[in-house]
PDB file of N, CA and C in Angstrom:
ATOM      1  N   ALA A   1     386.841  -0.856 107.523  1.00 39.00           N
ATOM      2  CA  ALA A   1     385.663  -1.566 107.082  1.00 39.00           C
ATOM      3  C   ALA A   1     384.615  -1.509 108.173  1.00 39.00           C
ATOM      4  N   ALA A   2     383.442  -1.179 107.812  1.00 41.00           N
ATOM      5  CA  ALA A   2     382.363  -1.095 108.792  1.00 41.00           C
ATOM      6  C   ALA A   2     381.695  -2.447 108.911  1.00 41.00           C
ATOM      7  N   GLY A   3     381.349  -2.800 110.117  1.00 44.00           N
ATOM      8  CA  GLY A   3     380.638  -4.034 110.372  1.00 44.00           C
ATOM      9  C   GLY A   3     379.615  -3.770 111.446  1.00 44.00           C
ATOM     10  N   SER A   4     378.722  -4.671 111.638  1.00 44.00           N
ATOM     11  CA  SER A   4     377.730  -4.475 112.687  1.00 44.00           C
ATOM     12  C   SER A   4     377.420  -5.800 113.342  1.00 44.00           C
ATOM     13  N   GLY A   5     376.796  -5.715 114.499  1.00 48.00           N
ATOM     14  CA  GLY A   5     376.382  -6.902 115.214  1.00 48.00           C
ATOM     15  C   GLY A   5     375.263  -6.538 116.148  1.00 48.00           C
ATOM     16  N   THR A   6     374.589  -7.531 116.646  1.00 48.00           N
ATOM     17  CA  THR A   6     373.545  -7.282 117.625  1.00 48.00           C
ATOM     18  C   THR A   6     373.808  -8.131 118.837  1.00 48.00           C
ATOM     19  N   GLY A   7     373.373  -7.651 119.966  1.00 49.00           N
ATOM     20  CA  GLY A   7     373.558  -8.386 121.208  1.00 49.00           C
ATOM     21  C   GLY A   7     372.236  -8.673 121.861  1.00 49.00           C
ATOM     22  N   THR A   8     372.020  -9.923 122.151  1.00 44.00           N
ATOM     23  CA  THR A   8     370.849 -10.294 122.936  1.00 44.00           C
ATOM     24  C   THR A   8     371.317 -11.262 123.993  1.00 44.00           C
ATOM     25  N   GLY A   9     370.730 -11.169 125.145  1.00 42.00           N
ATOM     26  CA  GLY A   9     371.095 -12.088 126.209  1.00 42.00           C
ATOM     27  C   GLY A   9     369.884 -12.421 127.046  1.00 42.00           C
ATOM     28  N   THR A  10     369.706 -13.670 127.337  1.00 39.00           N
ATOM     29  CA  THR A  10     368.633 -14.082 128.235  1.00 39.00           C
ATOM     30  C   THR A  10     369.201 -15.088 129.206  1.00 39.00           C
ATOM     31  N   GLY A  11     368.604 -15.168 130.324  1.00 39.00           N
ATOM     32  CA  GLY A  11     369.054 -16.136 131.318  1.00 39.00           C
ATOM     33  C   GLY A  11     368.228 -15.970 132.575  1.00 39.00           C
ATOM     34  N   THR A  12     368.434 -16.838 133.521  1.00 42.00           N
ATOM     35  CA  THR A  12     367.683 -16.785 134.757  1.00 42.00           C
ATOM     36  C   THR A  12     367.987 -15.491 135.492  1.00 42.00           C
ATOM     37  N   GLY A  13     366.945 -14.732 135.786  1.00 45.00           N
ATOM     38  CA  GLY A  13     367.113 -13.500 136.543  1.00 45.00           C
ATOM     39  C   GLY A  13     367.659 -12.336 135.750  1.00 45.00           C
ATOM     40  N   THR A  14     367.794 -12.469 134.446  1.00 47.00           N
ATOM     41  CA  THR A  14     368.276 -11.356 133.635  1.00 47.00           C
ATOM     42  C   THR A  14     367.206 -10.967 132.638  1.00 47.00           C
ATOM     43  N   LYS A  15     367.212  -9.690 132.270  1.00 51.00           N
ATOM     44  CA  LYS A  15     366.259  -9.290 131.251  1.00 51.00           C
ATOM     45  C   LYS A  15     366.938  -9.288 129.895  1.00 51.00           C
ATOM     46  N   LYS A  16     366.170  -9.416 128.869  1.00 55.00           N
ATOM     47  CA  LYS A  16     366.697  -9.491 127.512  1.00 55.00           C
ATOM     48  C   LYS A  16     367.308  -8.153 127.118  1.00 55.00           C
ATOM     49  N   LEU A  17     368.508  -8.207 126.555  1.00 57.00           N
ATOM     50  CA  LEU A  17     369.162  -7.025 126.021  1.00 57.00           C
ATOM     51  C   LEU A  17     368.909  -6.995 124.524  1.00 57.00           C
ATOM     52  N   ASN A  18     368.663  -5.836 124.016  1.00 76.00           N
ATOM     53  CA  ASN A  18     368.397  -5.692 122.600  1.00 76.00           C
ATOM     54  C   ASN A  18     369.213  -4.502 122.121  1.00 76.00           C
ATOM     55  N   GLN A  19     370.408  -4.780 121.588  1.00 79.00           N
ATOM     56  CA  GLN A  19     371.344  -3.730 121.230  1.00 79.00           C
ATOM     57  C   GLN A  19     371.927  -3.973 119.847  1.00 79.00           C
ATOM     58  N   MET A  20     372.424  -2.906 119.281  1.00 85.00           N
ATOM     59  CA  MET A  20     373.068  -2.970 117.978  1.00 85.00           C
ATOM     60  C   MET A  20     374.446  -2.324 118.115  1.00 85.00           C
ATOM     61  N   SER A  21     375.420  -2.860 117.410  1.00 90.00           N
ATOM     62  CA  SER A  21     376.762  -2.292 117.426  1.00 90.00           C
ATOM     63  C   SER A  21     377.276  -2.147 116.003  1.00 90.00           C
ATOM     64  N   ILE A  22     378.012  -1.064 115.772  1.00 91.00           N
ATOM     65  CA  ILE A  22     378.555  -0.800 114.446  1.00 91.00           C
ATOM     66  C   ILE A  22     380.008  -0.368 114.590  1.00 91.00           C
ATOM     67  N   ASN A  23     380.892  -1.022 113.851  1.00 93.00           N
ATOM     68  CA  ASN A  23     382.292  -0.629 113.780  1.00 93.00           C
ATOM     69  C   ASN A  23     382.369   0.535 112.801  1.00 93.00           C
ATOM     70  N   VAL A  24     382.725   1.713 113.308  1.00 93.00           N
ATOM     71  CA  VAL A  24     382.761   2.920 112.483  1.00 93.00           C
ATOM     72  C   VAL A  24     384.198   3.147 112.000  1.00 93.00           C
ATOM     73  N   GLY A  25     384.487   2.626 110.823  1.00 92.00           N
ATOM     74  CA  GLY A  25     385.787   2.847 110.189  1.00 92.00           C
ATOM     75  C   GLY A  25     386.982   2.320 110.954  1.00 92.00           C
ATOM     76  N   GLY A  26     386.773   1.401 111.892  1.00 92.00           N
ATOM     77  CA  GLY A  26     387.881   0.846 112.659  1.00 92.00           C
ATOM     78  C   GLY A  26     388.359   1.750 113.775  1.00 92.00           C
ATOM     79  N   ASN A  27     387.711   2.906 113.951  1.00 91.00           N
ATOM     80  CA  ASN A  27     388.151   3.862 114.964  1.00 91.00           C
ATOM     81  C   ASN A  27     387.312   3.833 116.237  1.00 91.00           C
ATOM     82  N   THR A  28     386.029   3.628 116.093  1.00 92.00           N
ATOM     83  CA  THR A  28     385.130   3.617 117.241  1.00 92.00           C
ATOM     84  C   THR A  28     384.080   2.529 117.069  1.00 92.00           C
ATOM     85  N   LEU A  29     383.437   2.195 118.160  1.00 92.00           N
ATOM     86  CA  LEU A  29     382.334   1.252 118.152  1.00 92.00           C
ATOM     87  C   LEU A  29     381.103   2.008 118.614  1.00 92.00           C
ATOM     88  N   TYR A  30     380.073   2.003 117.803  1.00 90.00           N
ATOM     89  CA  TYR A  30     378.840   2.730 118.060  1.00 90.00           C
ATOM     90  C   TYR A  30     377.818   1.745 118.596  1.00 90.00           C
ATOM     91  N   LEU A  31     377.285   2.010 119.798  1.00 87.00           N
ATOM     92  CA  LEU A  31     376.298   1.135 120.425  1.00 87.00           C
ATOM     93  C   LEU A  31     374.959   1.842 120.492  1.00 87.00           C
ATOM     94  N   TYR A  32     373.911   1.113 120.169  1.00 84.00           N
ATOM     95  CA  TYR A  32     372.571   1.675 120.265  1.00 84.00           C
ATOM     96  C   TYR A  32     371.656   0.643 120.901  1.00 84.00           C
ATOM     97  N   LYS A  33     371.026   1.023 122.017  1.00 77.00           N
ATOM     98  CA  LYS A  33     370.082   0.140 122.689  1.00 77.00           C
ATOM     99  C   LYS A  33     368.725   0.307 122.029  1.00 77.00           C
ATOM    100  N   LEU A  34     368.203  -0.775 121.497  1.00 76.00           N
ATOM    101  CA  LEU A  34     366.904  -0.735 120.845  1.00 76.00           C
ATOM    102  C   LEU A  34     365.777  -0.679 121.863  1.00 76.00           C
ATOM    103  N   GLY A  35     366.053  -1.098 123.086  1.00 66.00           N
ATOM    104  CA  GLY A  35     365.112  -0.945 124.180  1.00 66.00           C
ATOM    105  C   GLY A  35     364.064  -2.024 124.269  1.00 66.00           C
ATOM    106  N   GLU A  36     363.312  -1.912 125.325  1.00 63.00           N
ATOM    107  CA  GLU A  36     362.180  -2.783 125.589  1.00 63.00           C
ATOM    108  C   GLU A  36     360.919  -2.051 125.161  1.00 63.00           C
ATOM    109  N   ASN A  37     359.804  -2.741 125.091  1.00 61.00           N
ATOM    110  CA  ASN A  37     358.538  -2.113 124.710  1.00 61.00           C
ATOM    111  C   ASN A  37     358.133  -0.999 125.660  1.00 61.00           C
ATOM    112  N   ASP A  38     358.465  -1.138 126.949  1.00 66.00           N
ATOM    113  CA  ASP A  38     358.067  -0.138 127.933  1.00 66.00           C
ATOM    114  C   ASP A  38     359.108   0.959 128.136  1.00 66.00           C
ATOM    115  N   GLN A  39     360.225   0.888 127.444  1.00 62.00           N
ATOM    116  CA  GLN A  39     361.292   1.874 127.615  1.00 62.00           C
ATOM    117  C   GLN A  39     361.091   3.035 126.652  1.00 62.00           C
ATOM    118  N   PRO A  40     361.011   4.269 127.183  1.00 63.00           N
ATOM    119  CA  PRO A  40     360.823   5.414 126.287  1.00 63.00           C
ATOM    120  C   PRO A  40     362.042   5.620 125.380  1.00 63.00           C
ATOM    121  N   PRO A  41     361.823   6.126 124.160  1.00 59.00           N
ATOM    122  CA  PRO A  41     362.939   6.342 123.233  1.00 59.00           C
ATOM    123  C   PRO A  41     364.023   7.254 123.794  1.00 59.00           C
ATOM    124  N   THR A  42     363.691   8.156 124.703  1.00 58.00           N
ATOM    125  CA  THR A  42     364.690   9.061 125.271  1.00 58.00           C
ATOM    126  C   THR A  42     365.704   8.334 126.137  1.00 58.00           C
ATOM    127  N   ASP A  43     365.391   7.113 126.602  1.00 60.00           N
ATOM    128  CA  ASP A  43     366.319   6.317 127.411  1.00 60.00           C
ATOM    129  C   ASP A  43     367.217   5.427 126.565  1.00 60.00           C
ATOM    130  N   ARG A  44     367.160   5.572 125.261  1.00 66.00           N
ATOM    131  CA  ARG A  44     367.923   4.700 124.358  1.00 66.00           C
ATOM    132  C   ARG A  44     369.021   5.470 123.631  1.00 66.00           C
ATOM    133  N   ASN A  45     369.660   6.378 124.302  1.00 74.00           N
ATOM    134  CA  ASN A  45     370.687   7.201 123.669  1.00 74.00           C
ATOM    135  C   ASN A  45     371.826   6.351 123.128  1.00 74.00           C
ATOM    136  N   PRO A  46     372.269   6.638 121.910  1.00 81.00           N
ATOM    137  CA  PRO A  46     373.415   5.910 121.362  1.00 81.00           C
ATOM    138  C   PRO A  46     374.699   6.295 122.092  1.00 81.00           C
ATOM    139  N   MET A  47     375.682   5.417 122.031  1.00 84.00           N
ATOM    140  CA  MET A  47     376.964   5.670 122.670  1.00 84.00           C
ATOM    141  C   MET A  47     378.076   5.309 121.694  1.00 84.00           C
ATOM    142  N   GLU A  48     379.103   6.117 121.678  1.00 88.00           N
ATOM    143  CA  GLU A  48     380.256   5.860 120.818  1.00 88.00           C
ATOM    144  C   GLU A  48     381.456   5.569 121.709  1.00 88.00           C
ATOM    145  N   LEU A  49     382.067   4.398 121.531  1.00 89.00           N
ATOM    146  CA  LEU A  49     383.220   3.996 122.326  1.00 89.00           C
ATOM    147  C   LEU A  49     384.492   4.172 121.511  1.00 89.00           C
ATOM    148  N   ALA A  50     385.458   4.858 122.085  1.00 90.00           N
ATOM    149  CA  ALA A  50     386.772   5.009 121.468  1.00 90.00           C
ATOM    150  C   ALA A  50     387.766   4.220 122.321  1.00 90.00           C
ATOM    151  N   PHE A  51     388.868   3.823 121.727  1.00 91.00           N
ATOM    152  CA  PHE A  51     389.815   2.953 122.417  1.00 91.00           C
ATOM    153  C   PHE A  51     391.212   3.562 122.406  1.00 91.00           C
ATOM    154  N   GLN A  52     392.074   3.023 123.250  1.00 90.00           N
ATOM    155  CA  GLN A  52     393.447   3.509 123.347  1.00 90.00           C
ATOM    156  C   GLN A  52     394.153   3.382 122.007  1.00 90.00           C
ATOM    157  N   ASN A  53     395.000   4.362 121.694  1.00 91.00           N
ATOM    158  CA  ASN A  53     395.729   4.361 120.419  1.00 91.00           C
ATOM    159  C   ASN A  53     396.617   3.137 120.243  1.00 91.00           C
ATOM    160  N   LYS A  54     397.138   2.593 121.347  1.00 92.00           N
ATOM    161  CA  LYS A  54     398.049   1.441 121.242  1.00 92.00           C
ATOM    162  C   LYS A  54     397.383   0.218 120.616  1.00 92.00           C
ATOM    163  N   TYR A  55     396.038   0.147 120.642  1.00 93.00           N
ATOM    164  CA  TYR A  55     395.320  -0.983 120.075  1.00 93.00           C
ATOM    165  C   TYR A  55     395.262  -0.939 118.549  1.00 93.00           C
ATOM    166  N   GLY A  56     395.375   0.239 117.965  1.00 93.00           N
ATOM    167  CA  GLY A  56     395.254   0.359 116.509  1.00 93.00           C
ATOM    168  C   GLY A  56     393.795   0.284 116.086  1.00 93.00           C
ATOM    169  N   LYS A  57     393.589  -0.095 114.845  1.00 93.00           N
ATOM    170  CA  LYS A  57     392.232  -0.158 114.273  1.00 93.00           C
ATOM    171  C   LYS A  57     391.450  -1.345 114.824  1.00 93.00           C
ATOM    172  N   LEU A  58     390.172  -1.099 115.060  1.00 94.00           N
ATOM    173  CA  LEU A  58     389.242  -2.145 115.484  1.00 94.00           C
ATOM    174  C   LEU A  58     388.954  -3.017 114.256  1.00 94.00           C
ATOM    175  N   VAL A  59     389.177  -4.314 114.378  1.00 93.00           N
ATOM    176  CA  VAL A  59     389.011  -5.220 113.248  1.00 93.00           C
ATOM    177  C   VAL A  59     387.727  -6.041 113.363  1.00 93.00           C
ATOM    178  N   GLN A  60     387.473  -6.586 114.543  1.00 92.00           N
ATOM    179  CA  GLN A  60     386.302  -7.450 114.744  1.00 92.00           C
ATOM    180  C   GLN A  60     385.729  -7.210 116.129  1.00 92.00           C
ATOM    181  N   HIS A  61     384.435  -7.473 116.256  1.00 93.00           N
ATOM    182  CA  HIS A  61     383.834  -7.527 117.587  1.00 93.00           C
ATOM    183  C   HIS A  61     382.743  -8.582 117.586  1.00 93.00           C
ATOM    184  N   HIS A  62     382.555  -9.162 118.767  1.00 92.00           N
ATOM    185  CA  HIS A  62     381.605 -10.273 118.896  1.00 92.00           C
ATOM    186  C   HIS A  62     380.874 -10.138 120.218  1.00 92.00           C
ATOM    187  N   TRP A  63     379.548 -10.260 120.188  1.00 91.00           N
ATOM    188  CA  TRP A  63     378.725 -10.241 121.394  1.00 91.00           C
ATOM    189  C   TRP A  63     378.765 -11.613 122.042  1.00 91.00           C
ATOM    190  N   PHE A  64     378.808 -11.666 123.374  1.00 90.00           N
ATOM    191  CA  PHE A  64     378.705 -12.936 124.088  1.00 90.00           C
ATOM    192  C   PHE A  64     378.104 -12.705 125.471  1.00 90.00           C
ATOM    193  N   GLY A  65     377.633 -13.789 126.057  1.00 87.00           N
ATOM    194  CA  GLY A  65     377.073 -13.719 127.404  1.00 87.00           C
ATOM    195  C   GLY A  65     375.916 -12.741 127.502  1.00 87.00           C
ATOM    196  N   ASP A  66     375.808 -12.104 128.633  1.00 82.00           N
ATOM    197  CA  ASP A  66     374.713 -11.192 128.941  1.00 82.00           C
ATOM    198  C   ASP A  66     375.157  -9.745 128.739  1.00 82.00           C
ATOM    199  N   GLY A  67     375.384  -9.356 127.484  1.00 83.00           N
ATOM    200  CA  GLY A  67     375.732  -7.976 127.178  1.00 83.00           C
ATOM    201  C   GLY A  67     377.215  -7.662 127.184  1.00 83.00           C
ATOM    202  N   TYR A  68     378.050  -8.635 126.835  1.00 89.00           N
ATOM    203  CA  TYR A  68     379.491  -8.413 126.797  1.00 89.00           C
ATOM    204  C   TYR A  68     379.996  -8.420 125.356  1.00 89.00           C
ATOM    205  N   LEU A  69     381.065  -7.677 125.125  1.00 91.00           N
ATOM    206  CA  LEU A  69     381.686  -7.599 123.803  1.00 91.00           C
ATOM    207  C   LEU A  69     383.139  -8.045 123.872  1.00 91.00           C
ATOM    208  N   LEU A  70     383.554  -8.865 122.931  1.00 93.00           N
ATOM    209  CA  LEU A  70     384.952  -9.204 122.719  1.00 93.00           C
ATOM    210  C   LEU A  70     385.373  -8.428 121.480  1.00 93.00           C
ATOM    211  N   ILE A  71     386.393  -7.585 121.623  1.00 94.00           N
ATOM    212  CA  ILE A  71     386.784  -6.677 120.551  1.00 94.00           C
ATOM    213  C   ILE A  71     388.229  -6.982 120.154  1.00 94.00           C
ATOM    214  N   GLY A  72     388.464  -7.196 118.865  1.00 93.00           N
ATOM    215  CA  GLY A  72     389.793  -7.504 118.354  1.00 93.00           C
ATOM    216  C   GLY A  72     390.349  -6.346 117.546  1.00 93.00           C
ATOM    217  N   PHE A  73     391.644  -6.085 117.712  1.00 93.00           N
ATOM    218  CA  PHE A  73     392.308  -4.965 117.047  1.00 93.00           C
ATOM    219  C   PHE A  73     393.440  -5.444 116.157  1.00 93.00           C
ATOM    220  N   GLU A  74     393.804  -4.626 115.184  1.00 91.00           N
ATOM    221  CA  GLU A  74     394.829  -4.976 114.198  1.00 91.00           C
ATOM    222  C   GLU A  74     396.180  -5.297 114.822  1.00 91.00           C
ATOM    223  N   THR A  75     396.472  -4.760 115.991  1.00 91.00           N
ATOM    224  CA  THR A  75     397.762  -4.994 116.629  1.00 91.00           C
ATOM    225  C   THR A  75     397.809  -6.291 117.420  1.00 91.00           C
ATOM    226  N   GLY A  76     396.680  -7.023 117.463  1.00 91.00           N
ATOM    227  CA  GLY A  76     396.637  -8.292 118.167  1.00 91.00           C
ATOM    228  C   GLY A  76     396.053  -8.226 119.561  1.00 91.00           C
ATOM    229  N   TYR A  77     395.613  -7.069 119.975  1.00 93.00           N
ATOM    230  CA  TYR A  77     394.972  -6.940 121.283  1.00 93.00           C
ATOM    231  C   TYR A  77     393.536  -7.427 121.221  1.00 93.00           C
ATOM    232  N   LEU A  78     393.103  -8.070 122.299  1.00 93.00           N
ATOM    233  CA  LEU A  78     391.712  -8.425 122.511  1.00 93.00           C
ATOM    234  C   LEU A  78     391.252  -7.700 123.777  1.00 93.00           C
ATOM    235  N   VAL A  79     390.072  -7.103 123.714  1.00 94.00           N
ATOM    236  CA  VAL A  79     389.515  -6.361 124.842  1.00 94.00           C
ATOM    237  C   VAL A  79     388.121  -6.891 125.123  1.00 94.00           C
ATOM    238  N   VAL A  80     387.806  -7.083 126.401  1.00 94.00           N
ATOM    239  CA  VAL A  80     386.463  -7.470 126.823  1.00 94.00           C
ATOM    240  C   VAL A  80     385.829  -6.263 127.498  1.00 94.00           C
ATOM    241  N   MET A  81     384.626  -5.915 127.034  1.00 91.00           N
ATOM    242  CA  MET A  81     383.883  -4.801 127.609  1.00 91.00           C
ATOM    243  C   MET A  81     382.459  -5.242 127.896  1.00 91.00           C
ATOM    244  N   SER A  82     381.861  -4.589 128.873  1.00 87.00           N
ATOM    245  CA  SER A  82     380.466  -4.825 129.215  1.00 87.00           C
ATOM    246  C   SER A  82     379.632  -3.681 128.651  1.00 87.00           C
ATOM    247  N   THR A  83     378.395  -3.974 128.292  1.00 83.00           N
ATOM    248  CA  THR A  83     377.479  -2.916 127.868  1.00 83.00           C
ATOM    249  C   THR A  83     376.479  -2.585 128.963  1.00 83.00           C
ATOM    250  N   HIS A  84     376.697  -3.123 130.157  1.00 79.00           N
ATOM    251  CA  HIS A  84     375.839  -2.784 131.290  1.00 79.00           C
ATOM    252  C   HIS A  84     376.122  -1.338 131.690  1.00 79.00           C
ATOM    253  N   ASN A  85     375.093  -0.605 132.039  1.00 75.00           N
ATOM    254  CA  ASN A  85     375.226   0.823 132.332  1.00 75.00           C
ATOM    255  C   ASN A  85     376.323   1.134 133.349  1.00 75.00           C
ATOM    256  N   SER A  86     376.495   0.295 134.357  1.00 78.00           N
ATOM    257  CA  SER A  86     377.487   0.566 135.396  1.00 78.00           C
ATOM    258  C   SER A  86     378.925   0.303 134.943  1.00 78.00           C
ATOM    259  N   GLU A  87     379.120  -0.389 133.828  1.00 79.00           N
ATOM    260  CA  GLU A  87     380.468  -0.775 133.384  1.00 79.00           C
ATOM    261  C   GLU A  87     380.782  -0.373 131.947  1.00 79.00           C
ATOM    262  N   VAL A  88     379.899   0.304 131.264  1.00 72.00           N
ATOM    263  CA  VAL A  88     379.974   0.408 129.806  1.00 72.00           C
ATOM    264  C   VAL A  88     381.250   1.069 129.272  1.00 72.00           C
ATOM    265  N   GLN A  89     381.874   1.934 129.993  1.00 73.00           N
ATOM    266  CA  GLN A  89     383.073   2.579 129.454  1.00 73.00           C
ATOM    267  C   GLN A  89     384.346   2.081 130.124  1.00 73.00           C
ATOM    268  N   GLU A  90     384.284   0.905 130.712  1.00 79.00           N
ATOM    269  CA  GLU A  90     385.439   0.324 131.369  1.00 79.00           C
ATOM    270  C   GLU A  90     385.854  -0.957 130.656  1.00 79.00           C
ATOM    271  N   GLU A  91     387.151  -1.111 130.451  1.00 86.00           N
ATOM    272  CA  GLU A  91     387.671  -2.374 129.928  1.00 86.00           C
ATOM    273  C   GLU A  91     387.691  -3.366 131.078  1.00 86.00           C
ATOM    274  N   LEU A  92     387.058  -4.499 130.895  1.00 90.00           N
ATOM    275  CA  LEU A  92     387.084  -5.532 131.922  1.00 90.00           C
ATOM    276  C   LEU A  92     388.368  -6.340 131.846  1.00 90.00           C
ATOM    277  N   HIS A  93     388.883  -6.494 130.631  1.00 90.00           N
ATOM    278  CA  HIS A  93     390.122  -7.245 130.435  1.00 90.00           C
ATOM    279  C   HIS A  93     390.711  -6.870 129.085  1.00 90.00           C
ATOM    280  N   SER A  94     392.020  -6.810 129.016  1.00 91.00           N
ATOM    281  CA  SER A  94     392.688  -6.648 127.721  1.00 91.00           C
ATOM    282  C   SER A  94     393.980  -7.449 127.746  1.00 91.00           C
ATOM    283  N   ALA A  95     394.343  -7.983 126.584  1.00 91.00           N
ATOM    284  CA  ALA A  95     395.565  -8.777 126.474  1.00 91.00           C
ATOM    285  C   ALA A  95     396.066  -8.713 125.037  1.00 91.00           C
ATOM    286  N   HIS A  96     397.381  -8.742 124.894  1.00 90.00           N
ATOM    287  CA  HIS A  96     397.998  -8.794 123.573  1.00 90.00           C
ATOM    288  C   HIS A  96     398.150 -10.269 123.218  1.00 90.00           C
ATOM    289  N   MET A  97     397.273 -10.760 122.350  1.00 87.00           N
ATOM    290  CA  MET A  97     397.167 -12.200 122.101  1.00 87.00           C
ATOM    291  C   MET A  97     397.744 -12.662 120.760  1.00 87.00           C
ATOM    292  N   PHE A  98     397.836 -11.776 119.784  1.00 82.00           N
ATOM    293  CA  PHE A  98     398.242 -12.173 118.439  1.00 82.00           C
ATOM    294  C   PHE A  98     399.305 -11.221 117.913  1.00 82.00           C
ATOM    295  N   THR A  99     399.987 -11.640 116.853  1.00 76.00           N
ATOM    296  CA  THR A  99     400.927 -10.747 116.200  1.00 76.00           C
ATOM    297  C   THR A  99     400.162  -9.728 115.365  1.00 76.00           C
ATOM    298  N   HIS A 100     400.813  -8.660 115.020  1.00 67.00           N
ATOM    299  CA  HIS A 100     400.196  -7.578 114.241  1.00 67.00           C
ATOM    300  C   HIS A 100     399.599  -8.132 112.954  1.00 67.00           C
ATOM    301  N   GLY A 101     398.334  -7.849 112.714  1.00 61.00           N
ATOM    302  CA  GLY A 101     397.672  -8.239 111.481  1.00 61.00           C
ATOM    303  C   GLY A 101     397.010  -9.614 111.492  1.00 61.00           C
ATOM    304  N   ALA A 102     397.225 -10.407 112.543  1.00 58.00           N
ATOM    305  CA  ALA A 102     396.666 -11.770 112.555  1.00 58.00           C
ATOM    306  C   ALA A 102     395.138 -11.762 112.560  1.00 58.00           C
ATOM    307  N   LEU A 103     394.524 -10.842 113.300  1.00 58.00           N
ATOM    308  CA  LEU A 103     393.059 -10.785 113.347  1.00 58.00           C
ATOM    309  C   LEU A 103     392.472 -10.353 112.015  1.00 58.00           C
ATOM    310  N   GLU A 104     393.163  -9.490 111.285  1.00 59.00           N
ATOM    311  CA  GLU A 104     392.675  -9.055 109.978  1.00 59.00           C
ATOM    312  C   GLU A 104     392.591 -10.225 109.016  1.00 59.00           C
ATOM    313  N   LYS A 105     393.527 -11.143 109.119  1.00 56.00           N
ATOM    314  CA  LYS A 105     393.535 -12.309 108.231  1.00 56.00           C
ATOM    315  C   LYS A 105     392.395 -13.266 108.538  1.00 56.00           C
ATOM    316  N   MET A 106     391.882 -13.217 109.788  1.00 54.00           N
ATOM    317  CA  MET A 106     390.793 -14.109 110.181  1.00 54.00           C
ATOM    318  C   MET A 106     389.429 -13.551 109.812  1.00 54.00           C
ATOM    319  N   SER A 107     389.346 -12.259 109.495  1.00 53.00           N
ATOM    320  CA  SER A 107     388.023 -11.678 109.204  1.00 53.00           C
ATOM    321  C   SER A 107     387.594 -11.913 107.781  1.00 53.00           C
TER     322      SER A 107
END
């Protein structure tokens, strides 16, 4: 099932993030930075994130904080990722939190 979300973050000393995310068939997460008014379109390249096979299908994702994603998988894993350029393809944290299929029942 495809789903989408947007991420915005503001705070002291941070600039506003304006991004869109799409769950592509439970296999990958597609990120697109909508950019700032002064940012040229060439700096807004989309990115497709793929995950380890052990996680199974991507079921849910939620934006939080200043550009972070909480991603839930059918096998019960939760993964935290950053969309900041220096960290975007690194898992900040992952844990097996639920039994198989529990997240699907919550969506």
